[in-house]
Coordinates of C-alpha atoms (C1' of nucleotides) in Angstrom, one line a residue:
Chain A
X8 CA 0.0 0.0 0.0
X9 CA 1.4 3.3 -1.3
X10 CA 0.3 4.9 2.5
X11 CA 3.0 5.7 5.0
X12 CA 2.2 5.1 8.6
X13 CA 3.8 6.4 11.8
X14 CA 7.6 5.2 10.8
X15 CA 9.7 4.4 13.9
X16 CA 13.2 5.5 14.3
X17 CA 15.1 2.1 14.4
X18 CA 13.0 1.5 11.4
X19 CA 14.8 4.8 9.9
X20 CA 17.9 3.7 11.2
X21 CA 18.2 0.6 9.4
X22 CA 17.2 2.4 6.0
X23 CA 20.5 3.7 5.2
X24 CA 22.3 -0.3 5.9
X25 CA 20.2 -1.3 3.1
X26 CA 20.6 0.9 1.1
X27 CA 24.5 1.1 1.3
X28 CA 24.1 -3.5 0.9
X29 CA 22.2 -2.7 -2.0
X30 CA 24.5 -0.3 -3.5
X31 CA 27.0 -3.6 -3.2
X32 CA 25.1 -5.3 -4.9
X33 CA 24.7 -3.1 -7.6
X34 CA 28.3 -2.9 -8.3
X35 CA 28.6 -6.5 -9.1
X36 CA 25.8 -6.3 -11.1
X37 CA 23.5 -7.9 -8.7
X38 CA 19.6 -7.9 -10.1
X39 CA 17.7 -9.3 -7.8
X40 CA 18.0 -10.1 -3.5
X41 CA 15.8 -11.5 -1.2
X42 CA 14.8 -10.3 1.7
X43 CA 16.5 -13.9 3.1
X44 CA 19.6 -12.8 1.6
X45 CA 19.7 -9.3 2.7
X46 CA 19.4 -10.3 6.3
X47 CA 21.9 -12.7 6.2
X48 CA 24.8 -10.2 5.0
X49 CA 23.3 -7.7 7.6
X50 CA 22.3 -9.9 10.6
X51 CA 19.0 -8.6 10.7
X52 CA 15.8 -10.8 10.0
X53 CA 14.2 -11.2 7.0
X54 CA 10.4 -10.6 8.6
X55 CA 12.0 -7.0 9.8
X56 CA 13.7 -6.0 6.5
X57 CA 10.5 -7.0 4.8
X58 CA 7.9 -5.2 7.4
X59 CA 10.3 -2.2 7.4
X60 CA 10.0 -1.9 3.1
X61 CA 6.5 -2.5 3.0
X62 CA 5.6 0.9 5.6
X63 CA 6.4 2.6 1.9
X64 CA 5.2 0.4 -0.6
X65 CA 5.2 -2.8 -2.1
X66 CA 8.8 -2.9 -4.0
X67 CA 9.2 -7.1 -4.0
X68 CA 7.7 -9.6 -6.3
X69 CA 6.5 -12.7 -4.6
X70 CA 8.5 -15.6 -5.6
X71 CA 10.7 -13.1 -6.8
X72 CA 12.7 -11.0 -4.1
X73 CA 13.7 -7.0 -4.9
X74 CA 14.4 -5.4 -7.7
X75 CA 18.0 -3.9 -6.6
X76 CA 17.8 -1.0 -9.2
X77 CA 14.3 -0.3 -8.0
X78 CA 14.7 -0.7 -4.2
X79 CA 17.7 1.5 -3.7
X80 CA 15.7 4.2 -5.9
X81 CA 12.9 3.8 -3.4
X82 CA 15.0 4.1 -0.2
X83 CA 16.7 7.2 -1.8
X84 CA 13.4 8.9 -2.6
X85 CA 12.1 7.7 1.4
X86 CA 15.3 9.3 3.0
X87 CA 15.1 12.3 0.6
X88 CA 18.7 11.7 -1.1
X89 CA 17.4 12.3 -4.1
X90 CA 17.5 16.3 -3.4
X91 CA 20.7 18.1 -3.0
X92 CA 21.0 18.5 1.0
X93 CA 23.8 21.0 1.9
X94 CA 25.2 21.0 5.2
X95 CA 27.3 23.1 7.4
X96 CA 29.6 21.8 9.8
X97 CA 30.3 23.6 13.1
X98 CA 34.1 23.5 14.8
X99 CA 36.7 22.9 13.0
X100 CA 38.7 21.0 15.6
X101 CA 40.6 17.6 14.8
X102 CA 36.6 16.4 14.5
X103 CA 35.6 18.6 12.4
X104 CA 38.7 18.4 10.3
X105 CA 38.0 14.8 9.7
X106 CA 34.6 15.3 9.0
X107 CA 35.3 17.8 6.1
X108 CA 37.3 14.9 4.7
X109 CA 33.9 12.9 4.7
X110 CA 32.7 15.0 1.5
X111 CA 33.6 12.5 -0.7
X112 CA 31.7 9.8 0.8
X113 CA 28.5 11.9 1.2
X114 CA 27.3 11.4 -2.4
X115 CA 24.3 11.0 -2.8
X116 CA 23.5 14.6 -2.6
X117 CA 24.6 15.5 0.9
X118 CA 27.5 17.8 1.1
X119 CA 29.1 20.1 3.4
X120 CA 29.0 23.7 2.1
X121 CA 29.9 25.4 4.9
X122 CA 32.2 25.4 8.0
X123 CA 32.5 27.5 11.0
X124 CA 34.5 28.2 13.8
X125 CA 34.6 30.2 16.3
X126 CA 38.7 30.8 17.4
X127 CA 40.0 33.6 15.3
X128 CA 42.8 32.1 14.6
X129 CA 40.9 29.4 12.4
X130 CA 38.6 32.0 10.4
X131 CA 39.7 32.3 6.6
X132 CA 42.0 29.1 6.8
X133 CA 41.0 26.3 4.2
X134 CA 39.5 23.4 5.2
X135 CA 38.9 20.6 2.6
X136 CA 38.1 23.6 -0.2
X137 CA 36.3 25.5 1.9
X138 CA 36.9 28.6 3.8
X139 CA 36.1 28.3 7.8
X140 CA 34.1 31.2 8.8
X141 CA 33.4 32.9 11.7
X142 CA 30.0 32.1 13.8
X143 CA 29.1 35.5 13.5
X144 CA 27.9 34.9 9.7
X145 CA 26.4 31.7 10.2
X146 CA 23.0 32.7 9.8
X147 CA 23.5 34.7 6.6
X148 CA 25.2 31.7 5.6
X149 CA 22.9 29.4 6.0
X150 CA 20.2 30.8 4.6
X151 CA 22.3 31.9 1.2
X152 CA 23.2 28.3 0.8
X153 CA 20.0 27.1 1.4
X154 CA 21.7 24.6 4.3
X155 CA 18.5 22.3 6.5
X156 CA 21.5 20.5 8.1
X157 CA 24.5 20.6 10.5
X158 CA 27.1 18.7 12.2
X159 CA 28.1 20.4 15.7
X160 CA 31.5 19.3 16.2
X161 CA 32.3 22.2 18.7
X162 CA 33.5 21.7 22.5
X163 CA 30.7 21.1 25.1
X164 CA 30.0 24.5 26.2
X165 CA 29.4 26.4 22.9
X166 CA 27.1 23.3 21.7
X167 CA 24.0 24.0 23.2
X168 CA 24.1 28.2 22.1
X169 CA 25.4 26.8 18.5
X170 CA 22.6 24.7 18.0
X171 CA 20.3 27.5 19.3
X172 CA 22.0 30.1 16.7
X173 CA 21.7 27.0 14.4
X174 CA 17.6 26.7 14.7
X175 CA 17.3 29.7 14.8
X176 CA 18.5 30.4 11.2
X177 CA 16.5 27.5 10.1
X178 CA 18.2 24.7 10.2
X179 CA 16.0 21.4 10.1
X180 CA 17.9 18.3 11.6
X181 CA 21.3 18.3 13.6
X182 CA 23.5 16.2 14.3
X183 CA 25.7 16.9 17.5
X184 CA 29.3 15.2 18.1
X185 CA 29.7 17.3 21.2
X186 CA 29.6 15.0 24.6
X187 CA 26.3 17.1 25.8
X188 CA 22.9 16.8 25.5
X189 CA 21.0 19.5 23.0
X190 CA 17.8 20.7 23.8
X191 CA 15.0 22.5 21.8
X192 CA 11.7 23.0 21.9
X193 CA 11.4 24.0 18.2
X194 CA 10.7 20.8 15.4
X195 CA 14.1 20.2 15.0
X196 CA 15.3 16.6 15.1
X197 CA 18.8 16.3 17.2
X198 CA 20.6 13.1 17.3
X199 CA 23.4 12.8 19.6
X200 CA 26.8 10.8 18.2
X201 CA 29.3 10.5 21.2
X202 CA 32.3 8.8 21.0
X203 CA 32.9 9.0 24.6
X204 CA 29.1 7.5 25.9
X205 CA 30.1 5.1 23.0
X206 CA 33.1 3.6 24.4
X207 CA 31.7 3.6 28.1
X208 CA 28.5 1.8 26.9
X209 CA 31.0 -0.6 25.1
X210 CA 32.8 -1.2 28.5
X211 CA 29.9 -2.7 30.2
X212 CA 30.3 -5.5 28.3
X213 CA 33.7 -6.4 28.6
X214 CA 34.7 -9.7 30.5
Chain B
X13 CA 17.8 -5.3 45.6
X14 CA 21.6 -6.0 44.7
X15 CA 20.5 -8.4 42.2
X16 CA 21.8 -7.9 38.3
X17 CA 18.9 -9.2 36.2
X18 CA 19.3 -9.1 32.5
X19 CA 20.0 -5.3 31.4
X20 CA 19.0 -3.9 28.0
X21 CA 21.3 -1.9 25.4
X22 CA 18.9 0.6 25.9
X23 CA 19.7 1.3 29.7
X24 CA 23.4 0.8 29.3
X25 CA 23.3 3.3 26.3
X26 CA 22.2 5.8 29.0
X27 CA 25.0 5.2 31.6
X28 CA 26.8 7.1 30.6
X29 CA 24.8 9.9 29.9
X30 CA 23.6 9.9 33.4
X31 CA 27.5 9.5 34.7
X32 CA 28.6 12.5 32.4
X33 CA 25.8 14.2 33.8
X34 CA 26.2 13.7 37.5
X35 CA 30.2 14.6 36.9
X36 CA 28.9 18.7 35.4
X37 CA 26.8 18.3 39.0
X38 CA 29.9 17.4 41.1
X39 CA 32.0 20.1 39.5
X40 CA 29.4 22.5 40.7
X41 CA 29.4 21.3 44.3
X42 CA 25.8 19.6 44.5
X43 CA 25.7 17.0 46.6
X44 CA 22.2 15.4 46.0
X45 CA 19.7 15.3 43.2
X46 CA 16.6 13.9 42.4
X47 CA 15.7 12.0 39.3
X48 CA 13.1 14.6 38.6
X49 CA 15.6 17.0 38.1
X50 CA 18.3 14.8 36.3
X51 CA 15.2 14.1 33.8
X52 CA 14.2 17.5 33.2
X53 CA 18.1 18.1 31.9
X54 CA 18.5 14.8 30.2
X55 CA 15.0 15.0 28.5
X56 CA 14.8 11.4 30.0
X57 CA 11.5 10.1 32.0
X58 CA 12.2 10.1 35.7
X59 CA 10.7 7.4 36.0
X60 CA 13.1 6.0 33.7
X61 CA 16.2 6.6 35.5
X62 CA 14.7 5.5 38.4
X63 CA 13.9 2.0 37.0
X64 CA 17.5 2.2 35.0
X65 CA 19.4 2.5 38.5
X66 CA 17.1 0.0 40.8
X67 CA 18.3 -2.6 38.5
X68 CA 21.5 -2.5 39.8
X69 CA 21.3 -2.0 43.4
X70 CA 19.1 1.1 46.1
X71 CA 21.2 3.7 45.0
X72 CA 19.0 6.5 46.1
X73 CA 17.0 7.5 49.5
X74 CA 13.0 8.5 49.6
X75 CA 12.3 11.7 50.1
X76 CA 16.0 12.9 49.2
X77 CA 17.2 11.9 45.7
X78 CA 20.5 10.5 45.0
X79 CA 24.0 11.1 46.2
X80 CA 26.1 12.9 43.6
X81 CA 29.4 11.6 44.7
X82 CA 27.8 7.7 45.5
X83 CA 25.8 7.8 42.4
X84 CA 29.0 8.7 40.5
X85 CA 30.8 6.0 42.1
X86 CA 28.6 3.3 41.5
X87 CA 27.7 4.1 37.7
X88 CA 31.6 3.6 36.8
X89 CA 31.6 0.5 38.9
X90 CA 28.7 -0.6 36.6
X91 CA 30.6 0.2 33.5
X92 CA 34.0 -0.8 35.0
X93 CA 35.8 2.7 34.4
X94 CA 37.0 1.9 37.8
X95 CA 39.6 -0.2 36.5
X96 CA 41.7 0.6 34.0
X97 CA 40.9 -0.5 30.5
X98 CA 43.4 0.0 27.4
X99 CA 42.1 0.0 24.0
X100 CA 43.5 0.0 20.7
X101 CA 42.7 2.1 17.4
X102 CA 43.4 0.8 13.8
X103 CA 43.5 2.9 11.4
X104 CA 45.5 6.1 11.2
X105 CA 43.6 8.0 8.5
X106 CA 42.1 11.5 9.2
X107 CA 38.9 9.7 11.7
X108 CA 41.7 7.9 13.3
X109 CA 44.1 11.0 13.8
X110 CA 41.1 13.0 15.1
X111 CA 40.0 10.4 17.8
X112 CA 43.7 9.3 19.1
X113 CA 43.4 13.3 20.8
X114 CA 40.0 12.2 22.4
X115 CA 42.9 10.3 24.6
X116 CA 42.4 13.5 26.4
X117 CA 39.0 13.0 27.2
X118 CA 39.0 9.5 27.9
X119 CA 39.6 10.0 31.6
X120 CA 37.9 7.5 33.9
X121 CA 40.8 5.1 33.1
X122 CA 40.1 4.6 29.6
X123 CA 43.4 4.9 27.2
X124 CA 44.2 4.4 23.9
X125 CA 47.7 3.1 24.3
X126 CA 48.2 1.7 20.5
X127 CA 47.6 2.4 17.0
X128 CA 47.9 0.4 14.1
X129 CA 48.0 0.6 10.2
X130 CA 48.7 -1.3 7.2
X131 CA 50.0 1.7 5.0
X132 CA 54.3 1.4 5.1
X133 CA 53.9 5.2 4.5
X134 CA 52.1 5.6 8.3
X135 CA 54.1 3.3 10.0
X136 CA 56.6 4.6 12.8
X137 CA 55.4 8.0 12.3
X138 CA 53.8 9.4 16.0
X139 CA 50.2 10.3 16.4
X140 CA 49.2 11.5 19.6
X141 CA 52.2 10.5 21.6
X142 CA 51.7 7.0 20.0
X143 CA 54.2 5.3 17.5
X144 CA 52.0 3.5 14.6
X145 CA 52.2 0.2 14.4
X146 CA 51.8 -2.2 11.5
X147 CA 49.1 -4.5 11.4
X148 CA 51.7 -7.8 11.4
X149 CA 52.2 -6.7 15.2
X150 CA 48.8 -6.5 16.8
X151 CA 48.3 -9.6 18.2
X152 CA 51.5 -9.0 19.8
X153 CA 51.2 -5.9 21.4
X154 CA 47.3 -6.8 21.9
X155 CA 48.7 -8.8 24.4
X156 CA 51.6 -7.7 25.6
X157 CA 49.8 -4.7 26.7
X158 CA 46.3 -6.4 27.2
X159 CA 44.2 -4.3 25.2
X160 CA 40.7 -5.2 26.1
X161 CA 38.8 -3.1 23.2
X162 CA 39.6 -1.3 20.0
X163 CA 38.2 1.5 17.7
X164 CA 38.3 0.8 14.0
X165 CA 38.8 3.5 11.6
X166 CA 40.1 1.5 8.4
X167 CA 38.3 1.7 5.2
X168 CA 35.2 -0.5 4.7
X169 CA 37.2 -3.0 2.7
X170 CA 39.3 -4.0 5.3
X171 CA 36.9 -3.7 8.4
X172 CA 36.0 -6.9 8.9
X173 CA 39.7 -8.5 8.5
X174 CA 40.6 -6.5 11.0
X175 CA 38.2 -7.5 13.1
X176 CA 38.7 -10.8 12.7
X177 CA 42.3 -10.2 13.8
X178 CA 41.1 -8.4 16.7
X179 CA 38.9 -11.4 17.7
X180 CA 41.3 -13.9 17.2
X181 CA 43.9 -12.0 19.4
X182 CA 40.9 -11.8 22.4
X183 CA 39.4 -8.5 21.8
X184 CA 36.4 -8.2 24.1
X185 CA 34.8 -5.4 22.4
X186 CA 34.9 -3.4 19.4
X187 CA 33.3 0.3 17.8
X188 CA 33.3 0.3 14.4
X189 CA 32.9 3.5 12.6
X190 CA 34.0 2.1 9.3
X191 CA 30.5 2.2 6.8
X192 CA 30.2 -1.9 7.0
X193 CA 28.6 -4.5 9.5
X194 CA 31.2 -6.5 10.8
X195 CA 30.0 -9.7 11.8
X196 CA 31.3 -12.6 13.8
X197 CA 30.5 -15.8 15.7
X198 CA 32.3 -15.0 18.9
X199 CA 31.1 -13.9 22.5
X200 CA 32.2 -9.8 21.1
X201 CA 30.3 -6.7 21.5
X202 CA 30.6 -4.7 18.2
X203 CA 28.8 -1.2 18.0
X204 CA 28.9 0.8 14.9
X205 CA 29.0 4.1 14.3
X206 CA 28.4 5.0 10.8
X207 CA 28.9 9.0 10.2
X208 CA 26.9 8.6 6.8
X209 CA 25.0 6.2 7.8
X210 CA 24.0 8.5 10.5
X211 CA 23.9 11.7 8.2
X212 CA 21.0 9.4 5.8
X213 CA 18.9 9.0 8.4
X214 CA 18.5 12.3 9.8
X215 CA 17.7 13.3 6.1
X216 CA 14.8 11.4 6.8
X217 CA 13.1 13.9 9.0
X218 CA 13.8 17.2 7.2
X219 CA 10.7 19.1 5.8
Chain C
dT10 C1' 3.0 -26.5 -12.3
dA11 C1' 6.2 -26.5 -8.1
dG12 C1' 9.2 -23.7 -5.5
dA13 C1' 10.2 -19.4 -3.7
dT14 C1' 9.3 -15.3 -1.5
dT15 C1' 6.5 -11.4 -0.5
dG16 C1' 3.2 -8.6 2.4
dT17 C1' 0.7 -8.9 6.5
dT18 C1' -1.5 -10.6 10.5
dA19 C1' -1.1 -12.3 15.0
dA20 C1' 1.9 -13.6 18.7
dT21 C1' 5.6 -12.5 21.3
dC22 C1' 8.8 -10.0 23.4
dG23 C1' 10.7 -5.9 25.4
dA24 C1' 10.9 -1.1 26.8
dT25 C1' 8.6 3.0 28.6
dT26 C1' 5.6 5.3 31.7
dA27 C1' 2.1 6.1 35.3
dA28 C1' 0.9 5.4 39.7
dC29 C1' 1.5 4.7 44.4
dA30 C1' 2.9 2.5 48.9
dA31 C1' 7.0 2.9 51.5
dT32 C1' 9.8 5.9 53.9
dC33 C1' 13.4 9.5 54.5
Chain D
dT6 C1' 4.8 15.9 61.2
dA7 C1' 4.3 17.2 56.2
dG8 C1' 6.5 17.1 51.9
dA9 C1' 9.3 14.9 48.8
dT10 C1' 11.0 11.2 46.4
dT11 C1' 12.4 6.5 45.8
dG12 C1' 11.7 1.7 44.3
dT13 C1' 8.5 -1.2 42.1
dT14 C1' 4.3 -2.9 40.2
dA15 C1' 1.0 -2.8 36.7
dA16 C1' -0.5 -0.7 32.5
dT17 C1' 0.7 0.8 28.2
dC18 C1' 3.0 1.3 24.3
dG19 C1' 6.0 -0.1 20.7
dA20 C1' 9.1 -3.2 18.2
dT21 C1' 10.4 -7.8 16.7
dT22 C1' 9.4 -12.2 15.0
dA23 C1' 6.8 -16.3 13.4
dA24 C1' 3.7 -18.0 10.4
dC25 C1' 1.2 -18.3 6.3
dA26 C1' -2.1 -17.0 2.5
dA27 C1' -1.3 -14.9 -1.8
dT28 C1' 1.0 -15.0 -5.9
dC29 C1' 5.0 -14.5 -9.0

DNA sequence: TAGATTGTTAATCGATTAACAATC
DNA sequence: TAGATTGTTAATCGATTAACAATC
């Protein structure tokens, strides 16, 4: 059925690992998978891959499997990759100099446009082709550019104001590598990527 | 009840939010709070945090809240930051350069003490204090210097070989932030941070 | 046709939240 | 004591999985 019903995050969350298995696939020519198939390579269950698809449509063919060609278009059209999607990046600290180096994975449409700092000393350096610019012109920035998202990279303290500066000029989704939890009250969507929490969480488990 | 029953990712995924938390609280001198107000900060049900914590022991007293300091103390006993845990990172590209500094933050006994790479060009050269190993030595120096967990920053291609390595030479745990599912039969905790992966989803909720 | 596999329902499992007795 | 807050039970909500009719 062609309707979309509430979609959960994990559901959105697993999107982009099929996608990126599919996009395998395709390289070696791959035509057709299963949903079978699929979870094997990705450890998740078939039922789930299947249930997850179908909140969009109906892109298999009993008997059959997915049309690899015609899935990974449909994933790209749910997740919206196929707009551009610019993105600015916020502290340009060993983080965010890594980050800017991810511009060449983010096909798809998603690139950083846009990077800013806020230590003087950075401002008008080059970072991956782009010039780092100072916070105070964020705003203009990102509404020339047209950017809906950013990557907060910053120390703690300055992450929560950022992000503030950062809705306030419009920005639509965020994602925040600074160890502190973002807070808004606006219809932004925030999702938090620590490596510290990360590697505690990761701790509990050992033994 | 000092009973451990069987604790979800979920809860330990908030551990350490609640223990980086409680450590801003202790800087600023406050000696008890309630899980009302750690809620209201977190944007985490109180009710929540209370069920989190009773699962591993009465940390708390009615009427009064929770012990900063006690709370503090028994959250890294939970995710054994009370002992000292080394961990390797493989991988010295530009994500790899940019999280051997987060040595800094990785207080609480946490410490990335090798490095390792497979490109001749990389190895010997220092990063962060740290001489860069080849990849022919690191079920030696695994251990030799009992390196409990690593961080794996290699391309894709070469993620799961390396983790295979890793296993075989009695890694306990592993993060991942190469774009790929690594798999594996053994008793090993992987978690996998995907920066793109990440980036795709939160496409998902502009507009 | 026979075999394979989807889409979907129903069952199960697990996680979150509300409510409140216990008690500091 | 009166007010506050925990620990925990029960209710709710949501996500995963098994099973299978439909059908390619």
């Amino acid at each position: 059925m062609g309707k979309v019903p509430k979609i959960s995050e994990a559901v959105v969350r697993r999107l982009p690992i099929y996608l990126r298995y599919l996009t395998n696939l395709q390289e070696l020519q791959v035509k057709t998978v299963s949903s079978q198939q699929m979870g094997k390579t990705m450890d998740i269950n078939p039922a789930q891959i299947r249930k997850d698809l179908s909140a969009f449509g109906d892109f298999g063919k009993k008997g059959i499997g997915y049309d690899v060609d015609y899935l990974i278009e449909k994933i790209r059209h749910i997740l919206k990759l196929d707009q551009v999607i610019h993105v600015a990046l916020v502290g340009a600290g060993n983080l965010g100099q890594a980050i800017s180096n991810y511009n060449v994975y983010l096909k798809d449409n998603m690139k950083i446009v846009s990077i800013f700092d806020a230590d003087p000393q950075k401002i008008g350096k080059d970072l991956g082709g782009l010039v780092i610019e100072p916070i105070d012109k964020m705003e203009d920035i990102i509404k020339e550019k047209q950017i809906r998202m950013a990557i907060i990279t910053t120390p703690s303290s300055a992450a929560q104001e950022v992000a503030n500066k950062l809705i306030e000029a419009g920005i639509e989704a965020i994602l925040n590598f600074a160890p502190t939890t973002i807070r808004t009250e606006k219809e932004v969507k925030i999702d938090h990527n620590d490596l510290t929490s990360s590697l505690q969480s990761l701790a509990y488990y050992l033994n």
